[in-house]
Tab-separated table of C-alpha atoms and ligand atoms in Angstrom:
chain	number	residue	atom	x	y	z
E	1	MET	CA	0.000	0.000	0.000
E	2	THR	CA	1.359	3.476	-0.839
E	3	GLU	CA	2.274	5.373	2.251
E	4	VAL	CA	0.467	8.661	2.824
E	5	LYS	CA	3.277	11.232	2.916
E	6	LYS	CA	3.028	14.196	5.236
E	7	GLN	CA	3.768	17.563	3.678
E	8	PRO	CA	5.787	19.918	5.887
E	9	SER	CA	4.201	23.325	6.097
E	10	GLU	CA	6.610	25.986	4.817
E	11	ARG	CA	5.929	27.978	7.960
E	12	LEU	CA	6.827	25.196	10.388
E	13	ALA	CA	10.197	24.922	12.158
E	14	PHE	CA	11.187	21.295	12.708
E	15	ASP	CA	14.080	18.878	13.093
E	16	GLU	CA	13.986	15.766	10.921
E	17	GLU	CA	13.003	13.410	13.725
E	18	GLY	CA	10.481	15.854	15.142
E	19	PHE	CA	8.812	16.061	11.727
E	20	ARG	CA	8.909	12.274	11.212
E	21	MET	CA	7.163	11.783	14.570
E	22	SER	CA	4.636	14.553	14.020
E	23	THR	CA	0.956	13.953	13.407
E	24	PRO	CA	-0.518	14.386	9.900
E	25	ASN	CA	-2.345	17.710	9.967
E	26	GLU	CA	-5.749	16.190	9.025
E	27	ILE	CA	-5.600	13.973	12.127
E	28	ALA	CA	-4.376	16.855	14.306
E	29	GLU	CA	-7.290	19.044	13.132
E	30	TYR	CA	-9.808	16.281	13.818
E	31	LYS	CA	-8.449	15.597	17.310
E	32	ALA	CA	-8.347	19.309	18.131
E	33	LYS	CA	-12.077	19.541	17.396
E	34	ARG	CA	-12.867	16.415	19.375
E	35	LEU	CA	-10.799	17.489	22.431
E	36	LYS	CA	-11.892	21.167	22.394
E	37	ALA	CA	-11.756	22.424	26.001
E	38	ASP	CA	-11.089	25.485	28.146
E	39	SER	CA	-7.609	24.109	28.857
E	40	ILE	CA	-5.581	21.210	27.514
E	41	ALA	CA	-2.055	19.898	28.084
E	42	ASP	CA	-0.079	18.089	25.377
E	43	LEU	CA	2.484	15.839	27.074
E	44	GLY	CA	5.349	15.266	24.635
E	45	SER	CA	4.302	18.031	22.256
E	46	GLY	CA	7.199	17.540	19.798
E	47	ILE	CA	7.370	20.309	17.191
E	48	GLY	CA	3.737	21.068	18.025
E	49	VAL	CA	1.553	19.925	15.116
E	50	GLN	CA	-1.135	18.755	17.547
E	51	ALA	CA	-0.530	21.409	20.227
E	52	LEU	CA	-0.860	24.222	17.636
E	53	ASN	CA	-4.151	22.786	16.420
E	54	PHE	CA	-5.339	22.489	20.041
E	55	ALA	CA	-4.483	26.176	20.483
E	56	LYS	CA	-6.667	27.119	17.506
E	57	ALA	CA	-9.669	25.206	18.891
E	58	SER	CA	-9.267	25.437	22.684
E	59	GLY	CA	-8.507	27.981	25.407
E	60	ARG	CA	-5.257	27.588	27.369
E	61	VAL	CA	-2.788	25.028	25.918
E	62	VAL	CA	0.281	23.779	27.781
E	63	ALA	CA	2.984	22.065	25.725
E	64	VAL	CA	5.298	19.796	27.758
E	65	GLU	CA	8.408	18.415	26.051
E	66	ASN	CA	11.669	16.957	27.383
E	67	ASN	CA	13.660	17.718	24.226
E	68	ARG	CA	14.796	21.344	24.500
E	69	ARG	CA	15.373	21.853	20.766
E	70	ARG	CA	11.927	20.497	19.887
E	71	LEU	CA	10.202	22.613	22.541
E	72	GLU	CA	11.956	25.669	21.055
E	73	GLU	CA	10.708	24.699	17.576
E	74	CYS	CA	7.209	24.345	19.019
E	75	ARG	CA	7.491	27.814	20.622
E	76	ARG	CA	8.779	29.319	17.347
E	77	ASN	CA	5.954	27.681	15.397
E	78	ALA	CA	3.393	29.204	17.781
E	79	GLU	CA	5.005	32.632	17.349
E	80	THR	CA	5.041	32.320	13.535
E	81	MET	CA	1.349	31.482	13.576
E	82	GLY	CA	0.491	34.334	15.921
E	83	ILE	CA	-0.728	31.894	18.598
E	84	THR	CA	-0.743	33.493	22.030
E	85	ASN	CA	-2.716	31.019	24.202
E	86	MET	CA	0.151	28.524	24.644
E	87	GLU	CA	2.540	27.892	27.533
E	88	PHE	CA	5.698	25.823	27.285
E	89	ILE	CA	7.240	23.582	29.929
E	90	GLU	CA	10.557	21.835	29.391
E	91	GLY	CA	10.699	18.632	31.422
E	92	ASP	CA	9.781	15.000	31.857
E	93	ALA	CA	5.998	14.650	31.711
E	94	THR	CA	6.182	11.677	34.096
E	95	ASP	CA	7.801	13.857	36.763
E	96	ALA	CA	5.247	14.738	39.475
E	97	ALA	CA	6.768	18.244	39.751
E	98	VAL	CA	5.870	18.877	36.077
E	99	ALA	CA	2.311	17.629	36.706
E	100	GLU	CA	2.141	20.073	39.610
E	101	LYS	CA	3.168	23.001	37.356
E	102	LEU	CA	0.245	22.386	34.977
E	103	GLY	CA	-2.355	23.243	37.561
E	104	ASP	CA	-6.005	22.555	36.828
E	105	VAL	CA	-5.938	21.522	33.203
E	106	GLU	CA	-9.228	20.111	31.917
E	107	VAL	CA	-7.878	17.650	29.311
E	108	ILE	CA	-4.626	15.676	29.183
E	109	HIS	CA	-3.436	14.578	25.749
E	110	SER	CA	-0.334	12.613	24.817
E	111	ASP	CA	0.995	11.240	21.552
E	112	PRO	CA	4.060	9.406	22.901
E	113	SER	CA	7.281	8.529	21.073
E	114	ARG	CA	7.400	4.919	19.933
E	115	MET	CA	10.534	2.942	20.664
E	116	LYS	CA	9.983	-0.532	19.291
E	117	ARG	CA	11.977	-3.103	21.207
E	118	GLY	CA	10.209	-6.455	20.848
E	119	THR	CA	7.800	-7.951	18.323
E	120	GLY	CA	4.549	-6.441	19.640
E	121	TRP	CA	3.917	-3.027	21.185
E	122	ILE	CA	3.801	-2.756	24.963
E	123	PHE	CA	3.337	0.365	27.120
E	124	ASP	CA	7.051	0.377	28.055
E	125	ASP	CA	7.804	1.053	24.352
E	126	LEU	CA	5.994	4.404	24.637
E	127	SER	CA	7.437	7.614	26.070
E	128	PRO	CA	5.920	9.230	28.017
E	129	ASN	CA	4.256	5.981	29.087
E	130	PRO	CA	0.442	6.479	29.056
E	131	LEU	CA	0.029	4.203	32.098
E	132	ALA	CA	2.455	6.389	34.081
E	133	ILE	CA	0.589	9.508	32.857
E	134	SER	CA	-2.722	7.934	33.940
E	135	ARG	CA	-1.321	7.398	37.442
E	136	ILE	CA	0.355	10.785	37.847
E	137	TYR	CA	-2.302	13.089	36.361
E	138	ARG	CA	-5.587	12.957	38.223
E	139	GLN	CA	-7.717	14.561	35.493
E	140	GLU	CA	-10.375	12.127	34.327
E	141	ASN	CA	-10.396	13.400	30.718
E	142	LYS	CA	-7.430	11.940	28.907
E	143	SER	CA	-6.625	10.942	25.349
E	144	PHE	CA	-3.584	8.997	24.144
E	145	ASP	CA	-2.454	8.155	20.630
E	146	VAL	CA	-0.976	4.666	20.747
E	147	PRO	CA	0.295	2.423	17.910
E	148	ALA	CA	-2.630	1.073	15.898
E	149	PHE	CA	-1.226	-2.449	16.115
E	150	MET	CA	-1.140	-2.523	19.922
E	151	GLN	CA	-3.094	-5.469	21.326
E	152	PRO	CA	-6.417	-4.083	22.649
E	153	SER	CA	-6.193	-6.588	25.546
E	154	LEU	CA	-3.253	-4.542	26.925
E	155	LEU	CA	-5.413	-1.419	27.224
E	156	PRO	CA	-7.211	-0.726	30.474
E	157	GLU	CA	-10.917	-1.551	30.443
E	158	GLY	CA	-13.271	1.336	29.855
E	159	TRP	CA	-11.046	3.276	27.426
E	160	GLU	CA	-12.776	4.220	24.182
E	161	LEU	CA	-10.877	2.879	21.171
E	162	GLU	CA	-10.873	4.864	17.921
E	163	TYR	CA	-8.864	3.445	14.981
E	164	ILE	CA	-8.007	6.378	12.711
E	165	SER	CA	-7.030	5.956	9.071
E	166	LEU	CA	-6.024	8.657	6.636
E	167	GLN	CA	-6.666	8.116	2.916
E	168	GLY	CA	-7.169	4.407	3.558
E	169	GLU	CA	-3.994	3.897	5.592
E	170	LEU	CA	-4.352	3.007	9.273
E	171	LYS	CA	-2.422	5.639	11.218
E	172	ARG	CA	-3.134	5.329	14.928
E	173	LEU	CA	-5.329	4.143	17.733
E	174	SER	CA	-6.651	7.064	19.762
E	175	VAL	CA	-8.037	6.235	23.176
E	176	TYR	CA	-10.282	8.390	25.356
E	177	THR	CA	-11.183	8.283	29.042
E	178	GLY	CA	-13.646	10.005	31.365
E	179	GLY	CA	-16.015	12.545	29.838
E	180	LEU	CA	-14.150	12.368	26.503
E	181	ARG	CA	-15.565	8.888	25.881
E	182	LYS	CA	-18.312	8.932	23.259
E	183	PHE	CA	-18.318	5.425	21.831
E	184	GLU	CA	-17.025	2.036	22.868
E	185	LYS	CA	-15.037	1.313	19.724
E	186	SER	CA	-15.014	2.715	16.210
E	187	ALA	CA	-13.059	2.997	12.977
E	188	LEU	CA	-12.777	6.530	11.594
E	189	SER	CA	-11.813	7.302	8.017
E	190	LEU	CA	-10.267	10.721	7.376
E	191	PRO	CA	-10.626	13.060	5.606
E	192	SER	CA	-14.251	11.942	4.972
E	193	GLY	CA	-15.053	11.661	8.718
E	194	ASN	CA	-17.034	8.465	8.111
E	195	ARG	CA	-17.224	6.159	11.088
E	196	VAL	CA	-18.089	2.508	11.671
E	197	LEU	CA	-19.294	1.932	15.233
E	198	TYR	CA	-19.091	-1.224	17.323
E	199	ASN	CA	-22.525	-2.801	17.750
E	200	SER	CA	-22.867	-5.451	20.444
E	201	ASP	CA	-26.078	-6.793	18.849
E	202	ILE	CA	-24.408	-7.854	15.614
E	203	GLN	CA	-23.570	-11.502	14.912
E	204	ARG	CA	-19.742	-11.551	14.968
E	205	LYS	CA	-19.143	-14.629	12.837
E	206	VAL	CA	-18.413	-13.605	9.247
E	207	GLU	CA	-19.092	-16.183	6.525
E	208	GLN	CA	-16.521	-16.365	3.747
E	209	ALA	CA	-17.664	-16.042	0.127
E	210	GLN	CA	-17.684	-19.278	-1.909
E	211	ARG	CA	-16.012	-17.572	-4.886
E	212	PRO	CA	-15.151	-14.075	-6.118
E	213	GLY	CA	-18.032	-12.081	-7.589
E	214	LYS	CA	-17.762	-9.485	-10.372
E	215	TRP	CA	-16.074	-6.935	-8.108
E	216	LEU	CA	-13.222	-7.123	-5.590
E	217	TYR	CA	-12.425	-4.528	-2.944
E	218	ASP	CA	-9.449	-3.651	-0.707
E	219	LEU	CA	-10.753	-2.620	2.670
E	220	ASP	CA	-9.296	0.124	4.891
E	221	GLY	CA	-6.960	-1.365	7.554
E	222	SER	CA	-8.895	0.379	10.347
E	223	ILE	CA	-11.749	-2.109	9.850
E	224	LEU	CA	-9.455	-5.158	10.064
E	225	HIS	CA	-7.592	-3.957	13.139
E	226	SER	CA	-10.642	-2.681	15.002
E	227	GLY	CA	-12.438	-6.010	14.430
E	228	LEU	CA	-15.414	-4.091	12.983
E	229	LEU	CA	-15.817	-6.141	9.808
E	230	PRO	CA	-19.224	-7.509	10.925
E	231	GLU	CA	-20.472	-3.923	11.362
E	232	PHE	CA	-19.040	-2.843	7.993
E	233	LEU	CA	-20.664	-5.789	6.172
E	234	ASP	CA	-23.961	-5.162	7.964
E	235	LYS	CA	-23.906	-1.563	6.668
E	236	ASN	CA	-22.959	-2.625	3.110
E	237	GLY	CA	-25.340	-5.449	2.217
E	238	GLY	CA	-24.217	-7.434	-0.829
E	239	LEU	CA	-20.530	-7.440	0.118
E	240	GLU	CA	-18.852	-10.612	1.356
E	241	LEU	CA	-15.446	-11.429	2.824
E	242	LEU	CA	-13.232	-13.139	0.247
E	243	TYR	CA	-10.071	-13.391	2.339
E	244	GLN	CA	-8.176	-11.757	5.112
E	245	ASP	CA	-4.589	-11.967	6.326
E	246	ARG	CA	-2.517	-9.833	8.702
E	247	GLN	CA	-2.129	-7.075	6.093
E	248	LYS	CA	-5.269	-7.027	4.021
E	249	THR	CA	-8.960	-7.707	3.801
E	250	ILE	CA	-10.419	-8.434	0.366
E	251	LEU	CA	-14.181	-8.217	-0.094
E	252	THR	CA	-16.256	-9.237	-3.066
E	253	GLY	CA	-19.727	-8.679	-4.488
E	254	GLU	CA	-21.866	-8.791	-7.627
E	255	LYS	CA	-22.799	-5.103	-7.436
E	256	PHE	CA	-20.404	-2.141	-7.632
E	257	VAL	CA	-20.194	-0.440	-4.237
E	258	THR	CA	-18.430	2.739	-3.107
E	259	ASP	CA	-17.707	3.547	0.525
E	260	PRO	CA	-15.053	5.713	2.243
E	261	PHE	CA	-13.634	2.511	3.804
E	262	ILE	CA	-13.159	0.883	0.389
E	263	VAL	CA	-9.642	1.847	-0.568
E	264	ARG	CA	-9.485	0.301	-4.049
E	265	SER	CA	-11.959	-1.506	-6.308
E	266	TYR	CA	-11.262	-4.024	-9.062
E	267	SER	CA	-13.373	-5.602	-11.772
E	268	VAL	CA	-12.693	-9.320	-12.338
E	269	VAL	CA	-11.959	-9.887	-16.026
E	270	ASP	CA	-10.770	-13.504	-16.233
E	271	SER	CA	-9.550	-16.490	-14.235
E	272	SER	CA	-7.340	-19.532	-14.629
E	273	GLN	CA	-6.501	-22.678	-12.692
E	274	SER	CA	-2.785	-22.552	-13.565
E	275	MET	CA	0.002	-19.996	-13.769
E	276	ASP	CA	0.608	-21.022	-17.427
E	277	GLY	CA	-3.019	-20.130	-18.105
E	278	VAL	CA	-2.548	-16.801	-16.314
E	279	LYS	CA	0.459	-15.984	-18.522
E	280	LYS	CA	-1.514	-16.713	-21.711
E	281	LYS	CA	-4.345	-14.485	-20.551
E	282	LEU	CA	-1.916	-11.708	-19.608
E	283	ILE	CA	-0.517	-11.767	-23.150
E	284	GLU	CA	-4.081	-11.648	-24.566
E	285	ARG	CA	-4.823	-8.659	-22.319
E	286	ARG	CA	-1.660	-6.900	-23.534
E	287	ALA	CA	-0.280	-6.649	-19.997
E	288	SER	CA	3.198	-5.438	-19.096
E	289	LYS	CA	2.904	-5.289	-15.326
E	290	VAL	CA	1.186	-7.346	-12.650
E	291	VAL	CA	0.352	-6.569	-9.045
E	292	LEU	CA	0.045	-9.666	-6.876
E	293	ARG	CA	-2.801	-9.317	-4.398
E	294	TYR	CA	-2.622	-12.805	-2.904
E	295	SER	CA	-0.885	-13.806	0.328
E	296	LEU	CA	2.770	-14.361	-0.404
E	297	ASP	CA	5.964	-14.351	1.655
E	298	PRO	CA	7.123	-10.694	1.200
E	299	SER	CA	10.699	-11.864	0.458
E	300	ARG	CA	9.368	-13.759	-2.594
E	301	TYR	CA	7.081	-11.027	-3.940
E	302	TYR	CA	9.446	-9.344	-6.416
E	303	GLU	CA	10.904	-12.619	-7.724
E	304	GLU	CA	7.417	-14.052	-8.334
E	305	ARG	CA	6.299	-10.835	-9.985
E	306	ARG	CA	9.389	-10.742	-12.249
E	307	ASN	CA	8.767	-14.361	-13.284
E	308	ILE	CA	5.172	-13.601	-14.260
E	309	GLU	CA	6.100	-10.385	-16.081
E	310	ARG	CA	8.910	-12.026	-18.127
E	311	GLY	CA	7.999	-11.855	-21.819
E	312	LEU	CA	5.035	-9.490	-21.386
E	313	GLU	CA	5.185	-6.740	-23.991
E	314	GLY	CA	1.919	-4.831	-23.688
E	315	SER	CA	1.222	-1.741	-21.609
E	316	ALA	CA	-1.596	-2.681	-19.180
E	317	THR	CA	-1.327	-3.401	-15.448
E	318	VAL	CA	-3.293	-6.433	-14.284
E	319	TYR	CA	-4.042	-7.305	-10.644
E	320	ILE	CA	-3.858	-10.994	-9.739
E	321	PHE	CA	-5.818	-12.510	-6.858
E	322	ARG	CA	-5.882	-16.176	-5.814
E	323	PHE	CA	-8.775	-17.972	-4.197
E	324	LYS	CA	-9.040	-21.719	-3.541
E	325	ASP	CA	-6.136	-22.456	-5.929
E	326	ARG	CA	-7.625	-20.463	-8.800
E	327	TYR	CA	-6.128	-17.204	-10.078
E	328	TYR	CA	-8.372	-14.236	-10.855
E	329	LEU	CA	-7.256	-11.420	-13.140
E	330	ALA	CA	-8.722	-8.004	-12.432
E	331	ASP	CA	-8.516	-4.391	-13.594
E	332	LYS	CA	-8.317	-1.613	-11.043
E	333	VAL	CA	-11.299	0.731	-11.175
E	334	GLU	CA	-10.237	4.358	-11.218
E	335	THR	CA	-12.510	6.239	-8.842
E	336	GLN	CA	-12.530	9.991	-8.437
E	337	GLY	CA	-11.118	11.712	-5.377
D	401	SAM	C1	5.405	11.442	18.736
D	401	SAM	S1	6.153	12.885	19.314
D	401	SAM	C2	4.815	14.009	19.437
D	401	SAM	C3	4.471	14.619	18.119
D	401	SAM	C4	3.377	15.658	18.229
D	401	SAM	N1	2.116	15.095	18.644
D	401	SAM	C5	3.188	16.368	16.892
D	401	SAM	O1	2.191	16.130	16.231
D	401	SAM	O2	4.069	17.160	16.515
D	401	SAM	C6	6.474	12.536	21.004
D	401	SAM	C7	7.302	13.575	21.725
D	401	SAM	O3	7.350	13.222	23.107
D	401	SAM	C8	8.608	13.637	23.634
D	401	SAM	N2	8.813	12.874	24.882
D	401	SAM	C9	9.149	11.567	25.005
D	401	SAM	N3	9.181	11.233	26.316
D	401	SAM	C10	8.839	12.335	27.015
D	401	SAM	C11	8.689	12.619	28.397
D	401	SAM	N4	8.883	11.663	29.319
D	401	SAM	N5	8.329	13.859	28.765
D	401	SAM	C12	8.134	14.830	27.837
D	401	SAM	N6	8.266	14.635	26.522
D	401	SAM	C13	8.599	13.399	26.106
D	401	SAM	C14	9.588	13.335	22.517
D	401	SAM	O4	10.755	14.121	22.641
D	401	SAM	C15	8.755	13.671	21.269
D	401	SAM	O5	9.023	14.985	20.842
């Protein structure tokens, strides 16, 4: 999947790492609206993409950062933007003396640094650690941005879980406590703002399709990782699960469907039982390139693709899916927007 690249604003001061860690502006704007308050503290503000958006939407904003250079960049960015409702504290957000300095702040927000050490994310990989922040800061209204692939079972009970994707790419899991909680669990697609909500009354078992229909669809990763596929299918009658692995969810149907959570659509144009048959059909379709959409060891992807593309002299790109040992050839549907 193509990565959504952040565009640095010309007006923003940043160091390379500070920019890499910063929040895409569309997500920062959304969260600023959702967390709007009289006062809000951003613990680990970085260069300030989120803190500056908080300052546009809320009253008093306190930026806490333990990296002096980054706090200075955050201060400069506020000055450049003419923002005057921000305060800056240099220090460790998990230090009780820093918590004391904040005073009565209504909302605590933190988008911690991620320092991957093992195979799965744990709270000790995050700095400042949200569990330490939860203990030290007594405010009931808190929101943390944690890695989207963090096991939900590690999160304290009662936190709202919101899986946020931007242009079809899962970006983060935002959690909310206290009065900030609105839903139990949801997947949110930005920039459209469409949301799929957890529904405890829905049958959770999803039947797999018997075969691909006329159309195939790549589903937004926020649906897979939030476990809200039953809700999505309930909302979009006529779609069925074709297959799912750790990276992708492919849906199918006989009718063409559009939805903000459908990232790409394909029309099935042919099929074959064997790879020799696939190659013949690729030549007939005047293909030059293929994109393999079936589960494959990533280290073998390019070799397999090169083997299939050898001898192709056309100009078309064909997408290849595999289901129950049969290959399906499909064209990508260009949708607007
Ligand atoms: C992911 S970045 C925040 C990016 C920010 N939300 C933005 O959009 O620009 C996390 C920041 O937390 C800071 N940090 C890490 N541990 C901290 C701690 N214990 N106290 C204060 N700041 C901390 C890091 O220096 C880093 O700048």
